[in-house]
Amino acid sequence: MFDAVVCAFGLGHFPQPELAVAECVRTLAPGGRIAFAWWDDPARQRIQGLFREAIAEIGVTLPKDVPQGHNVFRFSDSDEFLRLLRGAGLTAVAVTGHAASFFVPDTETLWRGGLGSLVLTGAVIRHQDHATQDLIRTAFERRAKVYKSAHGLTLPIAFKIGSGQRST
């Protein structure tokens, strides 16, 4: 049994989040604490937002061979996040929002980083032909210019931390 369990930005990747959280709670000692971090809505979490908006602008949809799961932004909604934690039997449940800035030297770095780390979004882009990828990239770069700063790009990011305690 553990006194604490922490999961940083994995929640949206679990195919069955309710089962995953229940399993994490099961491993907690009575009175143990748990915390999950997950991204806020893409309108406030601009790294994901820039990519998603560029894809939508071009009208690209998810390719059939990319696995489809639950809505990865479900827990960007505080009420859904709270419902998940309470549903796992936790007490003293809370969800708090946090905001910060992310600095990246240029759009090329952001583009490559996003393609390499945004699993579903990157897969959607990589499954397109080169002409469509170029259209997405042009839309992405135009949108990213809004965040140009003296240091490159300064992007707002936001995330939530949901926490709770196993009853004693």
Short mmCIF file of C-alpha atoms in Angstrom, two decimals:
data_model
loop_
_atom_site.label_atom_id
_atom_site.label_comp_id
_atom_site.label_asym_id
_atom_site.label_seq_id
_atom_site.Cartn_x
_atom_site.Cartn_y
_atom_site.Cartn_z
CA MET A 1 0.00 0.00 0.00
CA PHE A 2 1.13 3.51 -0.82
CA ASP A 3 0.70 6.71 1.18
CA ALA A 4 0.43 8.72 -2.06
CA VAL A 5 -0.14 8.16 -5.76
CA VAL A 6 0.60 10.86 -8.34
CA CYS A 7 -0.14 10.77 -12.05
CA ALA A 8 1.15 13.62 -14.21
CA PHE A 9 -0.83 14.04 -17.44
CA GLY A 10 -1.63 10.38 -17.97
CA LEU A 11 -5.35 10.52 -17.21
CA GLY A 12 -6.54 11.18 -20.75
CA HIS A 13 -4.47 8.29 -22.08
CA PHE A 14 -6.16 5.60 -20.00
CA PRO A 15 -8.61 3.65 -22.19
CA GLN A 16 -10.90 3.21 -19.17
CA PRO A 17 -10.22 6.13 -16.82
CA GLU A 18 -12.72 5.02 -14.15
CA LEU A 19 -11.05 1.62 -13.86
CA ALA A 20 -7.57 3.13 -13.85
CA VAL A 21 -8.40 5.59 -11.06
CA ALA A 22 -10.15 2.85 -9.06
CA GLU A 23 -7.00 0.72 -9.35
CA CYS A 24 -4.83 3.62 -8.17
CA VAL A 25 -7.17 4.16 -5.20
CA ARG A 26 -7.03 0.43 -4.41
CA THR A 27 -3.25 0.72 -3.94
CA LEU A 28 -3.61 3.58 -1.45
CA ALA A 29 -3.27 2.97 2.26
CA PRO A 30 -6.24 4.18 4.32
CA GLY A 31 -5.93 7.96 4.58
CA GLY A 32 -3.57 8.01 1.59
CA ARG A 33 -3.71 10.88 -0.90
CA ILE A 34 -3.93 10.83 -4.68
CA ALA A 35 -3.39 13.54 -7.30
CA PHE A 36 -3.86 13.60 -11.05
CA ALA A 37 -2.80 16.41 -13.38
CA TRP A 38 -4.58 16.89 -16.70
CA TRP A 39 -4.68 19.57 -19.37
CA ASP A 40 -7.27 22.31 -19.39
CA ASP A 41 -9.39 23.10 -22.43
CA PRO A 42 -7.31 23.81 -25.59
CA ALA A 43 -8.64 27.39 -25.59
CA ARG A 44 -6.50 27.91 -22.44
CA GLN A 45 -3.86 25.28 -23.16
CA ARG A 46 -2.55 26.78 -26.36
CA ILE A 47 0.01 24.18 -27.39
CA GLN A 48 -2.71 21.62 -28.05
CA GLY A 49 -5.10 24.36 -29.14
CA LEU A 50 -2.88 25.65 -31.96
CA PHE A 51 -2.54 22.19 -33.48
CA ARG A 52 -6.22 21.27 -33.07
CA GLU A 53 -7.44 24.56 -34.53
CA ALA A 54 -5.12 24.29 -37.55
CA ILE A 55 -6.37 20.75 -38.22
CA ALA A 56 -10.00 21.87 -37.91
CA GLU A 57 -9.40 24.86 -40.21
CA ILE A 58 -8.18 22.55 -42.96
CA GLY A 59 -11.09 20.19 -42.34
CA VAL A 60 -9.06 17.09 -41.57
CA THR A 61 -10.72 14.31 -39.60
CA LEU A 62 -9.29 11.43 -37.61
CA PRO A 63 -8.05 8.66 -39.94
CA LYS A 64 -9.87 5.33 -39.57
CA ASP A 65 -6.70 3.45 -38.60
CA VAL A 66 -5.94 5.76 -35.64
CA PRO A 67 -7.49 4.22 -32.49
CA GLN A 68 -10.42 6.15 -31.11
CA GLY A 69 -11.00 6.20 -27.39
CA HIS A 70 -12.88 8.38 -24.98
CA ASN A 71 -12.88 12.17 -25.20
CA VAL A 72 -9.38 13.15 -24.01
CA PHE A 73 -10.69 16.58 -23.00
CA ARG A 74 -13.41 15.13 -20.80
CA PHE A 75 -11.41 15.85 -17.64
CA SER A 76 -10.61 19.39 -18.77
CA ASP A 77 -14.09 20.00 -17.39
CA SER A 78 -13.78 20.40 -13.60
CA ASP A 79 -17.19 18.84 -12.96
CA GLU A 80 -16.24 15.70 -14.92
CA PHE A 81 -12.90 15.54 -13.11
CA LEU A 82 -14.66 15.82 -9.73
CA ARG A 83 -17.20 13.16 -10.77
CA LEU A 84 -14.36 10.80 -11.69
CA LEU A 85 -12.62 11.21 -8.32
CA ARG A 86 -15.80 10.99 -6.26
CA GLY A 87 -16.88 7.96 -8.27
CA ALA A 88 -13.70 6.21 -7.14
CA GLY A 89 -14.81 6.64 -3.52
CA LEU A 90 -12.37 9.40 -2.60
CA THR A 91 -13.10 12.01 0.06
CA ALA A 92 -11.78 15.57 0.40
CA VAL A 93 -11.92 15.80 -3.40
CA ALA A 94 -10.79 19.01 -5.10
CA VAL A 95 -9.91 20.19 -8.59
CA THR A 96 -7.78 23.31 -8.92
CA GLY A 97 -6.80 25.16 -12.07
CA HIS A 98 -3.28 26.36 -12.77
CA ALA A 99 -1.83 28.56 -15.50
CA ALA A 100 1.69 29.24 -16.71
CA SER A 101 3.60 30.27 -19.81
CA PHE A 102 5.60 27.98 -22.04
CA PHE A 103 8.54 29.43 -23.95
CA VAL A 104 9.75 27.94 -27.20
CA PRO A 105 12.34 29.52 -29.51
CA ASP A 106 10.37 29.25 -32.77
CA THR A 107 7.47 27.60 -34.58
CA GLU A 108 9.74 24.88 -36.01
CA THR A 109 10.61 23.70 -32.49
CA LEU A 110 6.96 23.81 -31.44
CA TRP A 111 5.85 21.96 -34.59
CA ARG A 112 8.40 19.16 -34.17
CA GLY A 113 7.74 18.91 -30.45
CA GLY A 114 3.99 18.68 -30.97
CA LEU A 115 4.27 16.04 -33.67
CA GLY A 116 6.49 14.00 -31.37
CA SER A 117 4.50 14.34 -28.16
CA LEU A 118 0.82 15.00 -28.92
CA VAL A 119 -0.13 11.39 -29.56
CA LEU A 120 -3.52 11.65 -31.22
CA THR A 121 -2.98 15.08 -32.78
CA GLY A 122 0.42 14.09 -34.15
CA ALA A 123 -1.06 10.89 -35.62
CA VAL A 124 -3.78 12.86 -37.40
CA ILE A 125 -1.18 15.11 -39.03
CA ARG A 126 1.27 12.32 -39.91
CA HIS A 127 -1.52 10.32 -41.61
CA GLN A 128 -2.11 13.10 -44.17
CA ASP A 129 -0.45 13.46 -47.54
CA HIS A 130 2.38 16.04 -47.80
CA ALA A 131 0.17 18.70 -49.38
CA THR A 132 -2.36 18.48 -46.53
CA GLN A 133 0.41 18.46 -43.93
CA ASP A 134 1.76 21.67 -45.51
CA LEU A 135 -1.69 23.29 -45.32
CA ILE A 136 -1.99 22.34 -41.65
CA ARG A 137 1.48 23.67 -40.93
CA THR A 138 0.73 26.99 -42.66
CA ALA A 139 -2.46 27.41 -40.59
CA PHE A 140 -0.52 26.41 -37.45
CA GLU A 141 2.26 28.94 -38.10
CA ARG A 142 -0.22 31.74 -38.80
CA ARG A 143 -2.00 31.01 -35.50
CA ALA A 144 1.28 30.71 -33.57
CA LYS A 145 2.43 34.20 -34.66
CA VAL A 146 -0.04 35.67 -32.14
CA TYR A 147 2.27 34.41 -29.38
CA LYS A 148 5.52 35.82 -30.77
CA SER A 149 7.66 37.47 -28.10
CA ALA A 150 11.20 38.75 -27.76
CA HIS A 151 12.28 35.22 -26.78
CA GLY A 152 10.47 33.34 -29.53
CA LEU A 153 6.95 32.20 -28.67
CA THR A 154 5.31 32.65 -25.28
CA LEU A 155 2.32 30.33 -25.07
CA PRO A 156 -0.25 30.24 -22.30
CA ILE A 157 -0.77 26.78 -20.87
CA ALA A 158 -3.30 25.68 -18.30
CA PHE A 159 -3.88 22.45 -16.44
CA LYS A 160 -5.90 21.09 -13.56
CA ILE A 161 -4.91 19.03 -10.56
CA GLY A 162 -7.54 16.77 -9.12
CA SER A 163 -6.89 15.28 -5.70
CA GLY A 164 -8.55 13.27 -3.01
CA GLN A 165 -8.04 11.02 -0.05
CA ARG A 166 -8.88 7.38 0.58
CA SER A 167 -11.13 7.07 3.58
CA THR A 168 -9.60 5.67 6.75
#
